[in-house]
Each structure stands twice: as structure tokens, then as C-alpha cells.
PDB file of C-alpha atoms in Angstrom:
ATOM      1  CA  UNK A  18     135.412  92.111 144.704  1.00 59.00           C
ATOM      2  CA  UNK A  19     136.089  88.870 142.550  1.00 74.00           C
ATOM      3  CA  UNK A  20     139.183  87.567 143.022  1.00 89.00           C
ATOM      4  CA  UNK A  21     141.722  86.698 139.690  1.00 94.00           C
ATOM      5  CA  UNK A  22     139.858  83.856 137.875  1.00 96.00           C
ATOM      6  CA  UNK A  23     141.478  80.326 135.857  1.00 97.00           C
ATOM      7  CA  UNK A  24     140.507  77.849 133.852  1.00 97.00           C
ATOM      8  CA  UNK A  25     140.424  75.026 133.241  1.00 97.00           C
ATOM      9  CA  UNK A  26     141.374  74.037 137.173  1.00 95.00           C
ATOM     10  CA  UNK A  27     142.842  70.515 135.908  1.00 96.00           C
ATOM     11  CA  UNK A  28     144.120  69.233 132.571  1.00 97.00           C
ATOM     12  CA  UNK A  29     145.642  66.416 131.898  1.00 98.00           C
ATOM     13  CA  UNK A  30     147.012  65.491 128.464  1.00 98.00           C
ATOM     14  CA  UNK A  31     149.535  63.491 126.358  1.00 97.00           C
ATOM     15  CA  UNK A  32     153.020  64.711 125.814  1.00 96.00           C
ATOM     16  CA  UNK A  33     153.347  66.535 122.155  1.00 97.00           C
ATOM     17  CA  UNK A  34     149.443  67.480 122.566  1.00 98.00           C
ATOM     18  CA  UNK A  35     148.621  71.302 123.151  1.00 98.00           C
ATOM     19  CA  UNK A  36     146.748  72.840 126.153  1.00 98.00           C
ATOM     20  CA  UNK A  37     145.752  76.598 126.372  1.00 98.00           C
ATOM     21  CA  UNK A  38     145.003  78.112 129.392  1.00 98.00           C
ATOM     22  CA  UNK A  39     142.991  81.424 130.229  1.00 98.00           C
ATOM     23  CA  UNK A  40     142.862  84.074 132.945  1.00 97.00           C
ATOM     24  CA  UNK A  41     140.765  87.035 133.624  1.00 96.00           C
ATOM     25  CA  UNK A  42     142.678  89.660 135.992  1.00 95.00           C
ATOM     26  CA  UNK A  43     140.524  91.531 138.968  1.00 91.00           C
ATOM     27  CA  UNK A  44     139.352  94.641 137.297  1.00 89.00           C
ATOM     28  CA  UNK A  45     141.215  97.530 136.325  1.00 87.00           C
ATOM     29  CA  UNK A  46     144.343  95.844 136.719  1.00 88.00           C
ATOM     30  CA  UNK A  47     147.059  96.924 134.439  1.00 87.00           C
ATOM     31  CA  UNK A  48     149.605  94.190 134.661  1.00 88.00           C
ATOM     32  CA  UNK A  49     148.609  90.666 134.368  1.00 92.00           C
ATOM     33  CA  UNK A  50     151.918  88.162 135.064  1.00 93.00           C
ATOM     34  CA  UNK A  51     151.935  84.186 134.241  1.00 96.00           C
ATOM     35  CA  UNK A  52     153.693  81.691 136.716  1.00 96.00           C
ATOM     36  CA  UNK A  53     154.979  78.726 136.493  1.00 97.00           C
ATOM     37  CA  UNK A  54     154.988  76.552 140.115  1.00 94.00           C
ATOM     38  CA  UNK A  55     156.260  73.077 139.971  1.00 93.00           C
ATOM     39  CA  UNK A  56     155.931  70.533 142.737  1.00 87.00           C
ATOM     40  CA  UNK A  57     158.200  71.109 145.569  1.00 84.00           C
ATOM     41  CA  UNK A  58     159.122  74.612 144.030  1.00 87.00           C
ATOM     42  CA  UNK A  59     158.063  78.229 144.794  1.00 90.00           C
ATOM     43  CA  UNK A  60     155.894  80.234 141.706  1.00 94.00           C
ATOM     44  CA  UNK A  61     158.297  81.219 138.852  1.00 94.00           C
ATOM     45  CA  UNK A  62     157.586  83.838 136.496  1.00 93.00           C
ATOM     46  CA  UNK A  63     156.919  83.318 132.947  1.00 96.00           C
ATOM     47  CA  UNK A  64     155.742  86.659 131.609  1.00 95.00           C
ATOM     48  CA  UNK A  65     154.376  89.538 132.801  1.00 92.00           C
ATOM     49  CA  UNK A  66     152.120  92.005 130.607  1.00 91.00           C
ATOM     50  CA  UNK A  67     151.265  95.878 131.405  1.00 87.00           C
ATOM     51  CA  UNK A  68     148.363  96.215 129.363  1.00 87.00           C
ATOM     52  CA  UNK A  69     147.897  94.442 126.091  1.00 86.00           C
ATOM     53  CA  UNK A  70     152.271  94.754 125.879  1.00 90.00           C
ATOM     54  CA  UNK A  71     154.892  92.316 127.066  1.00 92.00           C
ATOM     55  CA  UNK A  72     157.026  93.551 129.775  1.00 87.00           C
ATOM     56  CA  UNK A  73     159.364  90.640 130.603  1.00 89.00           C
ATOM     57  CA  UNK A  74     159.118  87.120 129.517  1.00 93.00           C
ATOM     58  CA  UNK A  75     162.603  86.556 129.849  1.00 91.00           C
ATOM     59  CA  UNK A  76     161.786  83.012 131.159  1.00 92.00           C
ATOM     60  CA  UNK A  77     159.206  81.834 128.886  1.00 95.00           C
ATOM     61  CA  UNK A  78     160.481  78.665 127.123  1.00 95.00           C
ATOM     62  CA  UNK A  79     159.412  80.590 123.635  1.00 95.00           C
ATOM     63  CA  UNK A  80     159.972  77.536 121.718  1.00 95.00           C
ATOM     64  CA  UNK A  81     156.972  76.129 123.291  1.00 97.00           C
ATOM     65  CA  UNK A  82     155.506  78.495 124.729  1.00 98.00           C
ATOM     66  CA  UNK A  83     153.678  81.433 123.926  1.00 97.00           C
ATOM     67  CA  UNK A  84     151.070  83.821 126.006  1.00 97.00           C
ATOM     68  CA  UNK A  85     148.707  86.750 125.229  1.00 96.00           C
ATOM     69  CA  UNK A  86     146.677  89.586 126.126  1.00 94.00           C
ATOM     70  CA  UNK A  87     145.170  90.930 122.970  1.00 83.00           C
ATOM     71  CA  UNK A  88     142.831  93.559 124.221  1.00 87.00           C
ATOM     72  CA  UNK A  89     144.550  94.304 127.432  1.00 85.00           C
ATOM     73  CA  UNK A  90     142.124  92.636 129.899  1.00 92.00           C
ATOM     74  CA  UNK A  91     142.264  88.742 129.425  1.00 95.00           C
ATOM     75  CA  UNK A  92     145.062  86.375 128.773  1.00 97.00           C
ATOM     76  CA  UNK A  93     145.643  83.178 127.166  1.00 97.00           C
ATOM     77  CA  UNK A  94     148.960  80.991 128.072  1.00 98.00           C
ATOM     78  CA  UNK A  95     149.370  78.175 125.577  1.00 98.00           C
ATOM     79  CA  UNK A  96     151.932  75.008 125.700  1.00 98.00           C
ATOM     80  CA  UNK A  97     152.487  73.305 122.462  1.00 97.00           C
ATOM     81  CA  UNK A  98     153.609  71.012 121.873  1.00 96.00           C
ATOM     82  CA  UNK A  99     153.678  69.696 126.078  1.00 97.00           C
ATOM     83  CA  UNK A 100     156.732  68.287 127.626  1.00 97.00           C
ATOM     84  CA  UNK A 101     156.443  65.918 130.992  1.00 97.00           C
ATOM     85  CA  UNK A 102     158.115  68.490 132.266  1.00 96.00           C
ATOM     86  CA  UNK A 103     155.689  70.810 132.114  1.00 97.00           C
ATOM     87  CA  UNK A 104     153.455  69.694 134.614  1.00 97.00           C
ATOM     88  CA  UNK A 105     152.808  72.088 136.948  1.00 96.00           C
ATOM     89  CA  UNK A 106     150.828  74.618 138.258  1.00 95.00           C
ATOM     90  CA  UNK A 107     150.285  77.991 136.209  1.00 97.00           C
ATOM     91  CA  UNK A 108     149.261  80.616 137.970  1.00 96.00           C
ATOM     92  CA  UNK A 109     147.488  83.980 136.703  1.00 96.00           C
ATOM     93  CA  UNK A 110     148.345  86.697 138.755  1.00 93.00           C
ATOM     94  CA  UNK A 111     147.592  90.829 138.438  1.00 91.00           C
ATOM     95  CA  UNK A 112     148.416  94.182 140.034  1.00 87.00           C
ATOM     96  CA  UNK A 113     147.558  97.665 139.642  1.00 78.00           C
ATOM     97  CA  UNK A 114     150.043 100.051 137.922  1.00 57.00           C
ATOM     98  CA  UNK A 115     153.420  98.439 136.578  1.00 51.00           C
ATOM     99  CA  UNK A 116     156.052  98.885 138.709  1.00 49.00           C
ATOM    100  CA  UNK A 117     153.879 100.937 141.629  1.00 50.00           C
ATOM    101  CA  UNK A 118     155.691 100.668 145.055  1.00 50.00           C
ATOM    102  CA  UNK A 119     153.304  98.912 147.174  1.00 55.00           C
ATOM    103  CA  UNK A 120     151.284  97.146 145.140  1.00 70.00           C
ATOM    104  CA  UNK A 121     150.357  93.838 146.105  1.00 79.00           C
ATOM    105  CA  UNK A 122     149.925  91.467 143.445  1.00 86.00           C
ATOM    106  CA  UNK A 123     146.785  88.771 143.495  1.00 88.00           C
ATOM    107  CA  UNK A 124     146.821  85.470 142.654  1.00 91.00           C
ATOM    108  CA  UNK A 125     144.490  82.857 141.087  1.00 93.00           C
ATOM    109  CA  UNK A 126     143.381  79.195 142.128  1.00 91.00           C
ATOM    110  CA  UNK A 127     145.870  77.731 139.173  1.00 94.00           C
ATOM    111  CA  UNK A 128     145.368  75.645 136.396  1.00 96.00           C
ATOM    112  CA  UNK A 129     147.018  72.061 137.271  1.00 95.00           C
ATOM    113  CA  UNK A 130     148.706  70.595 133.984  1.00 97.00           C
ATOM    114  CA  UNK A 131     149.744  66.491 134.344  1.00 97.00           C
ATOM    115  CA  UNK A 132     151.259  65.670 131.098  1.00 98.00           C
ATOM    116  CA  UNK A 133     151.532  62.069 130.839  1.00 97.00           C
TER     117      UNK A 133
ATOM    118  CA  UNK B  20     170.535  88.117 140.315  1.00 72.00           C
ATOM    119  CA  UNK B  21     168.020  87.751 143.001  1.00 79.00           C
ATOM    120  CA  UNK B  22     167.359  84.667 145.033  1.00 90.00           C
ATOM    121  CA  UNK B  23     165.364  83.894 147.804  1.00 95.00           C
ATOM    122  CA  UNK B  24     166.286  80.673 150.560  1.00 96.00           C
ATOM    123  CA  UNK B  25     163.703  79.494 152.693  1.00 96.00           C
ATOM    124  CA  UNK B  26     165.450  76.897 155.446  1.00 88.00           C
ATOM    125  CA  UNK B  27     162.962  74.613 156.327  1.00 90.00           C
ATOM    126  CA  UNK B  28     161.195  72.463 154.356  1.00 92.00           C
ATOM    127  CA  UNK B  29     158.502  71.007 156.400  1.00 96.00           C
ATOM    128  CA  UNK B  30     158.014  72.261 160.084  1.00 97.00           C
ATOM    129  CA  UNK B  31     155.777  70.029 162.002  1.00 97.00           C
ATOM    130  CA  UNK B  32     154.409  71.517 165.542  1.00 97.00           C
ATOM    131  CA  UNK B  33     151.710  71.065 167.936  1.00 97.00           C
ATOM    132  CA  UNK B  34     149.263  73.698 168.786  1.00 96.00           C
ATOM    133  CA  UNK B  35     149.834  76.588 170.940  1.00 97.00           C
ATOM    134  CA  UNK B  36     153.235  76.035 169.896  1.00 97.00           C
ATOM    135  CA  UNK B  37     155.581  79.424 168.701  1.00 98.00           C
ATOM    136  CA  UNK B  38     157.036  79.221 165.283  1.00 97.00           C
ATOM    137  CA  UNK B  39     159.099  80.686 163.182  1.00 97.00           C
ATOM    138  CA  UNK B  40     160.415  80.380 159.626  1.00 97.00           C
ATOM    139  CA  UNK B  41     163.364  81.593 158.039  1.00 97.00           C
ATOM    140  CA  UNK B  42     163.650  83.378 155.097  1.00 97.00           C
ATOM    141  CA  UNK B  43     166.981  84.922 153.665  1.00 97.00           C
ATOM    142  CA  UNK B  44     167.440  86.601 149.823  1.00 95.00           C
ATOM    143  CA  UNK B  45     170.517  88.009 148.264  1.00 92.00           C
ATOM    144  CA  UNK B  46     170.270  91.177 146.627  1.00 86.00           C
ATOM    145  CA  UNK B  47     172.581  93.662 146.740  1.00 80.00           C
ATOM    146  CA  UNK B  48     170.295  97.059 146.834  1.00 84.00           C
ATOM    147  CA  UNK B  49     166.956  98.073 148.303  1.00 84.00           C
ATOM    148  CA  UNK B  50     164.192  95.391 148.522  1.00 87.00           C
ATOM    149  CA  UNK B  51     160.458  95.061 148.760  1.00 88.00           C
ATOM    150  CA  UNK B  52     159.737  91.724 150.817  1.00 92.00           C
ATOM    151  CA  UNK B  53     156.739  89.674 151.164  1.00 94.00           C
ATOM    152  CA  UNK B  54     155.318  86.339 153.125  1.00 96.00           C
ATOM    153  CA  UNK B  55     152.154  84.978 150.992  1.00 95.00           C
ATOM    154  CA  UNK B  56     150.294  81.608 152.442  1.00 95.00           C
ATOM    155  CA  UNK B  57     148.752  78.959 150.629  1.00 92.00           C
ATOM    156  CA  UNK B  58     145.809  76.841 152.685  1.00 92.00           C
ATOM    157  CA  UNK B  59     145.116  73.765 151.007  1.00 88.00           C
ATOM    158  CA  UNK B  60     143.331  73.676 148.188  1.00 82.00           C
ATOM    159  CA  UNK B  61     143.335  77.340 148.041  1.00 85.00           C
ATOM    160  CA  UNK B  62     145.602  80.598 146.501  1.00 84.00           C
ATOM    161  CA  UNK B  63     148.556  82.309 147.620  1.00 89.00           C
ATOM    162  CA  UNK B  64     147.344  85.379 149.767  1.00 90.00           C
ATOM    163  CA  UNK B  65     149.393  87.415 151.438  1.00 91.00           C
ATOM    164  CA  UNK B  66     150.409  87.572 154.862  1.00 94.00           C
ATOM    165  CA  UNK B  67     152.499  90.569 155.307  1.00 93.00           C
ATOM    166  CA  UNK B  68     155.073  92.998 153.297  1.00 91.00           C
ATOM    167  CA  UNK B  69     157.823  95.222 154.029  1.00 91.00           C
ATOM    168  CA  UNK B  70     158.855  98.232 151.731  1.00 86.00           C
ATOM    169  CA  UNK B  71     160.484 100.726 154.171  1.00 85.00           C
ATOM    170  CA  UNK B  72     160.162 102.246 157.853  1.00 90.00           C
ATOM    171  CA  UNK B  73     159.498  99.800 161.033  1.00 94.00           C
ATOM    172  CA  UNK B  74     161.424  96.640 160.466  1.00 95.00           C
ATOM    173  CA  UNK B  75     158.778  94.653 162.566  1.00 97.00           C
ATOM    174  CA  UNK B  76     155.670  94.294 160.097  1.00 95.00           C
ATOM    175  CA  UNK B  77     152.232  93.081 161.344  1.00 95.00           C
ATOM    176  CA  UNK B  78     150.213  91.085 158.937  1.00 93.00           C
ATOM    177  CA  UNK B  79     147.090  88.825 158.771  1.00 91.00           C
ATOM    178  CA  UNK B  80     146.028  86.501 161.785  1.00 93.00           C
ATOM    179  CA  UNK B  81     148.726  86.992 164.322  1.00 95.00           C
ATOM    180  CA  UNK B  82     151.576  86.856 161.763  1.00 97.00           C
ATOM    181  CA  UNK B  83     154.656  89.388 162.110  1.00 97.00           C
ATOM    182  CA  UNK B  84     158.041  89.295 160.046  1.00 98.00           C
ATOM    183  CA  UNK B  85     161.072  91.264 161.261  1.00 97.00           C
ATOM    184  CA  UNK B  86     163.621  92.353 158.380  1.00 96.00           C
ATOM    185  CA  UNK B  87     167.335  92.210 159.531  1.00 95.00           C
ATOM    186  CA  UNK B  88     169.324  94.055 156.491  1.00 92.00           C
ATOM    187  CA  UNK B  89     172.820  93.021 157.804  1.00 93.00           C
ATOM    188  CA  UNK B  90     171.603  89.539 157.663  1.00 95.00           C
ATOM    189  CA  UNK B  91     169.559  89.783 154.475  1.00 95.00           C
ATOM    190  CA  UNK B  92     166.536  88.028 156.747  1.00 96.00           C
ATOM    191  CA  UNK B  93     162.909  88.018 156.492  1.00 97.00           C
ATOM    192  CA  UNK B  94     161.684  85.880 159.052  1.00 97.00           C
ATOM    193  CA  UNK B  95     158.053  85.066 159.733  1.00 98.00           C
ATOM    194  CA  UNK B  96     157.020  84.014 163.516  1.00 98.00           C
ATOM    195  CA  UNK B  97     153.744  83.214 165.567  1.00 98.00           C
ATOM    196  CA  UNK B  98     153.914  83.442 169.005  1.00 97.00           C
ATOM    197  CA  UNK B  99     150.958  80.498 168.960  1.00 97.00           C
ATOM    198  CA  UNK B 100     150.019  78.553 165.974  1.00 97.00           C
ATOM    199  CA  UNK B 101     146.810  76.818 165.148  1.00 97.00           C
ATOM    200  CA  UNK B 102     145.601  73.484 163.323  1.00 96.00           C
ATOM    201  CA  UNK B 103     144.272  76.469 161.042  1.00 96.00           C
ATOM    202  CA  UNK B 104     147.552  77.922 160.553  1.00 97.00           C
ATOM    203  CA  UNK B 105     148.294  74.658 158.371  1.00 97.00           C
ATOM    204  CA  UNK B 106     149.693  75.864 155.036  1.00 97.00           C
ATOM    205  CA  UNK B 107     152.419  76.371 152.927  1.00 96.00           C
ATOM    206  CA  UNK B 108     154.376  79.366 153.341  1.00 97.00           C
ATOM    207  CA  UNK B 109     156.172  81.474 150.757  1.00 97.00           C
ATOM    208  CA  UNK B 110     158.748  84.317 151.182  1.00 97.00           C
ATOM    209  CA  UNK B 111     159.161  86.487 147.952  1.00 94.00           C
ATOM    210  CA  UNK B 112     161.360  89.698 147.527  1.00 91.00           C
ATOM    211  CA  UNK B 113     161.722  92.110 144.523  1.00 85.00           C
ATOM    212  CA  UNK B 114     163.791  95.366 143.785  1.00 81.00           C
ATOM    213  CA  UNK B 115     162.903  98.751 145.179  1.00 74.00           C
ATOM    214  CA  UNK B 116     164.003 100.989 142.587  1.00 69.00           C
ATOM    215  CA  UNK B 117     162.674 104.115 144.659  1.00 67.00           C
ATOM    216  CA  UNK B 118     158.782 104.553 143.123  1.00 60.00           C
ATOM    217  CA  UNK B 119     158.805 101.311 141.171  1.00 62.00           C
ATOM    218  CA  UNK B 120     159.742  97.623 141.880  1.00 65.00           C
ATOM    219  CA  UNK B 121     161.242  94.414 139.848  1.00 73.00           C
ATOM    220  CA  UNK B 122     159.742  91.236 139.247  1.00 80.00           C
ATOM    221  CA  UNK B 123     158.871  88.639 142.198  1.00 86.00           C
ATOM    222  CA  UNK B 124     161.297  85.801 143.073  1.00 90.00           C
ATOM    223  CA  UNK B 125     160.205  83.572 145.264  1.00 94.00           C
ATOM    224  CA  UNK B 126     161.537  80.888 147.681  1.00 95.00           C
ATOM    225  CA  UNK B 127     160.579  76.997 147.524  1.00 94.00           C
ATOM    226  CA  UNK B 128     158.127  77.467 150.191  1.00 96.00           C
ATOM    227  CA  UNK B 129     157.930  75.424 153.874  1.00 97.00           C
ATOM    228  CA  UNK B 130     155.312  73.187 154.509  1.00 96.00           C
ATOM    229  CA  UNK B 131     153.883  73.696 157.597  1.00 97.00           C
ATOM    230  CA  UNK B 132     151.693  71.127 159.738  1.00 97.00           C
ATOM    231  CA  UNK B 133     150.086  71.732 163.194  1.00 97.00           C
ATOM    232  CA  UNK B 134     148.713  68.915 164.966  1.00 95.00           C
ATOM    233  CA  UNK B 135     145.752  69.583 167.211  1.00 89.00           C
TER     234      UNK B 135
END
């Protein structure tokens, strides 16, 4: 079964350029989440999707920010414009129903951001 | 709000060696809790979960956690660890609300190195 796939692995850019990253969840899974993990620091979540509709991005710097998940399967994360403190790892993560009890939830390889 | 405290930072040990990391979270109610591993280079899997029923939990490649609700503990242990076992280690809780669960908070992580 592929696993939850990321790209690009590494980025590095400028501060006030853009970066966009993308994720394909394993197949058939509903909810799709976005994580921030920065050095030193376990994953944080930055939104979390059920479908092609937002569930919680509570913690998603909006200002800068924005993710999406237009026809329910794959999602795009963008930064603009990029903070140093952005770097980090984002991670693409996805489960099976919302909410199920017991469902684990798989995680990608990350996309490393170094904004310089 | 949740939050999840993992004590040691790095743990350095020699082969053969038992180990054990903590893990405490503060949440008031019911809680779904997880250990997920990171080799290097590689993505967070997991190692083991608790939802309800025995306490002691049996995961992947020798690993067992025993949850201790008066002390709001988690802890992982190996009774002998291998250079393989190098990783980083994550503990991660959410909310049982009885049939569905909350988001996933996770600790900083501990670093853990076995020398051969």
C-alpha cells in the first residue's frame, strides 16, 4: 500500500518569497491534516481537512498561510510571503473517517523549508 | 487545553541495555494515547496506542507502554535496546469523546542513541 506522499522533500528560499507545498493522502482517506514540526519540537497541527472541508485550522498563521484540498483527495499548503521562522518541517498526514476511535493516522517523509 | 511532557531529551545507552522514557499529558477526561518513532531520515510510524482495556499495550519490535491514569503517564520501555532502536521518540495523546477523538498534541520528542 503506498504510504502518504510530499513534495518537494527540500526547499530552500528567501524570506518574503512564496513556497507551496503538496501532499497526496493514502487512498480512501477522508481526513488529510497539515503539521508543522520545528527543530527541537514535536509535530504541531496546522489544519486538518475531512474531505474537500476544513475541520480545524485553529493554528494556521492565516495571514500567511493558507492550505487546500479542492477535490477532496490532494492538498496544497502554501507560505507567502515566508518568515525565518518558518523553517521547518511540514508534514502531510491522513486517516480514515474523521473522528473514528482507533484510527491511526499516517504520516509522510516531510517537506524541509530553510528560509534564509 | 491538552499538553503532552516528555522528560528526557536525549537518552544515550549501550546495547542490551533496558530503557525507558517518560511521557506525562494533562487532560482532564478520557484519552487516546500514542508512542510514534522516527528512524533517521525516515517518518513517524507508530509504535503502540492505548484507547481503553489492558493498561500494558504491546507494540512494534519489543516496545510496550503502560498507562498509569492517577499519574497521567504513558511510559514507553524496552527491556533490551538495539543500535537499531536509534530514533527519536514521540508521545502524542488526543480526546476520547466515546466513538470519536480530538486532534493530536504531541510532546517535543527524546532523542535516543544506542551505542553498539
Amino acid at each position: 500500500e503506498a504510504g502518504v506522499a510530499q513534495s518537494p522533500r527540500y526547499k530552500i528560499i528567501e524570506k518574503r518569497q512564496s513556497v507551496a507545498f503538496w501532499c497526496n493522502p493514502i487512498s480512501g482517506h477522508a481526513t488529510l491534516y497539515w503539521y508543522q514540526q520545528i527543530l527541537g519540537q514535536g509535530p504541531k497541527l496546522l489544519i486538518q481537512f475531512q474531505n474537500n472541508g476544513v475541520v480545524d485550522d485553529s493554528q494556521l498563521p492565516k495571514d500567511r498561510f493558507s492550505a487546500e484540498r479542492l477535490k477532496g483527495v490532494d492538498s496544497t499548503l502554501k507560505i507567502q510571503p515566508a518568515k525565518l521562522e518558518d523553517s521547518a518541517v511540514y508534514l502531510c498526514a491522513s486517516s480514515g473517517k474523521r473522528g473514528y476511535l482507533g484510527n491511526t493516522i499516517y504520516f509522510g517523509e516531510g517537506s524541509w523549508l530553510t528560509v534564509v | 487545553a491538552q499538553s503532552v511532557s516528555q522528560h528526557n531529551h536525549h537518552v544515550i545507552l549501550s546495547e542490551a541495555a533496558s530503557l525507558e522514557l517518560g511521557c506525562n499529558y494533562s487532560y482532564g477526561g478520557t484519552v487516546n494515547l500514542f508512542w510514534y518513532v522516527q528512524y533517521p531520515g525516515q517518518h513517524l510510524q507508530l509504535l503502540l496506542k492505548y484507547f481503553s482495556g489492558d493498561p500494558l499495550v504491546k507494540g512494534i519490535k519489543g516496545f510496550e507502554a503502560e498507562f498509569i491514569k492517577s499519574k497521567f503517564s504513558f511510559n514507553l520501555r524496552k527491556p533490551s535496546v538495539q543500535w537499531s532502536d536509534t530514533a527519536e521518540y514521540f508521545c502524542a495523546v488526543n480526546a476520547n469523546y466515546g466513538g470519536s477523538q480530538g486532534n493530536l498534541i504531541f510532546g517535543k520528542g527524546t532523542k535516543l542513541s544506542v551505542k553498539p
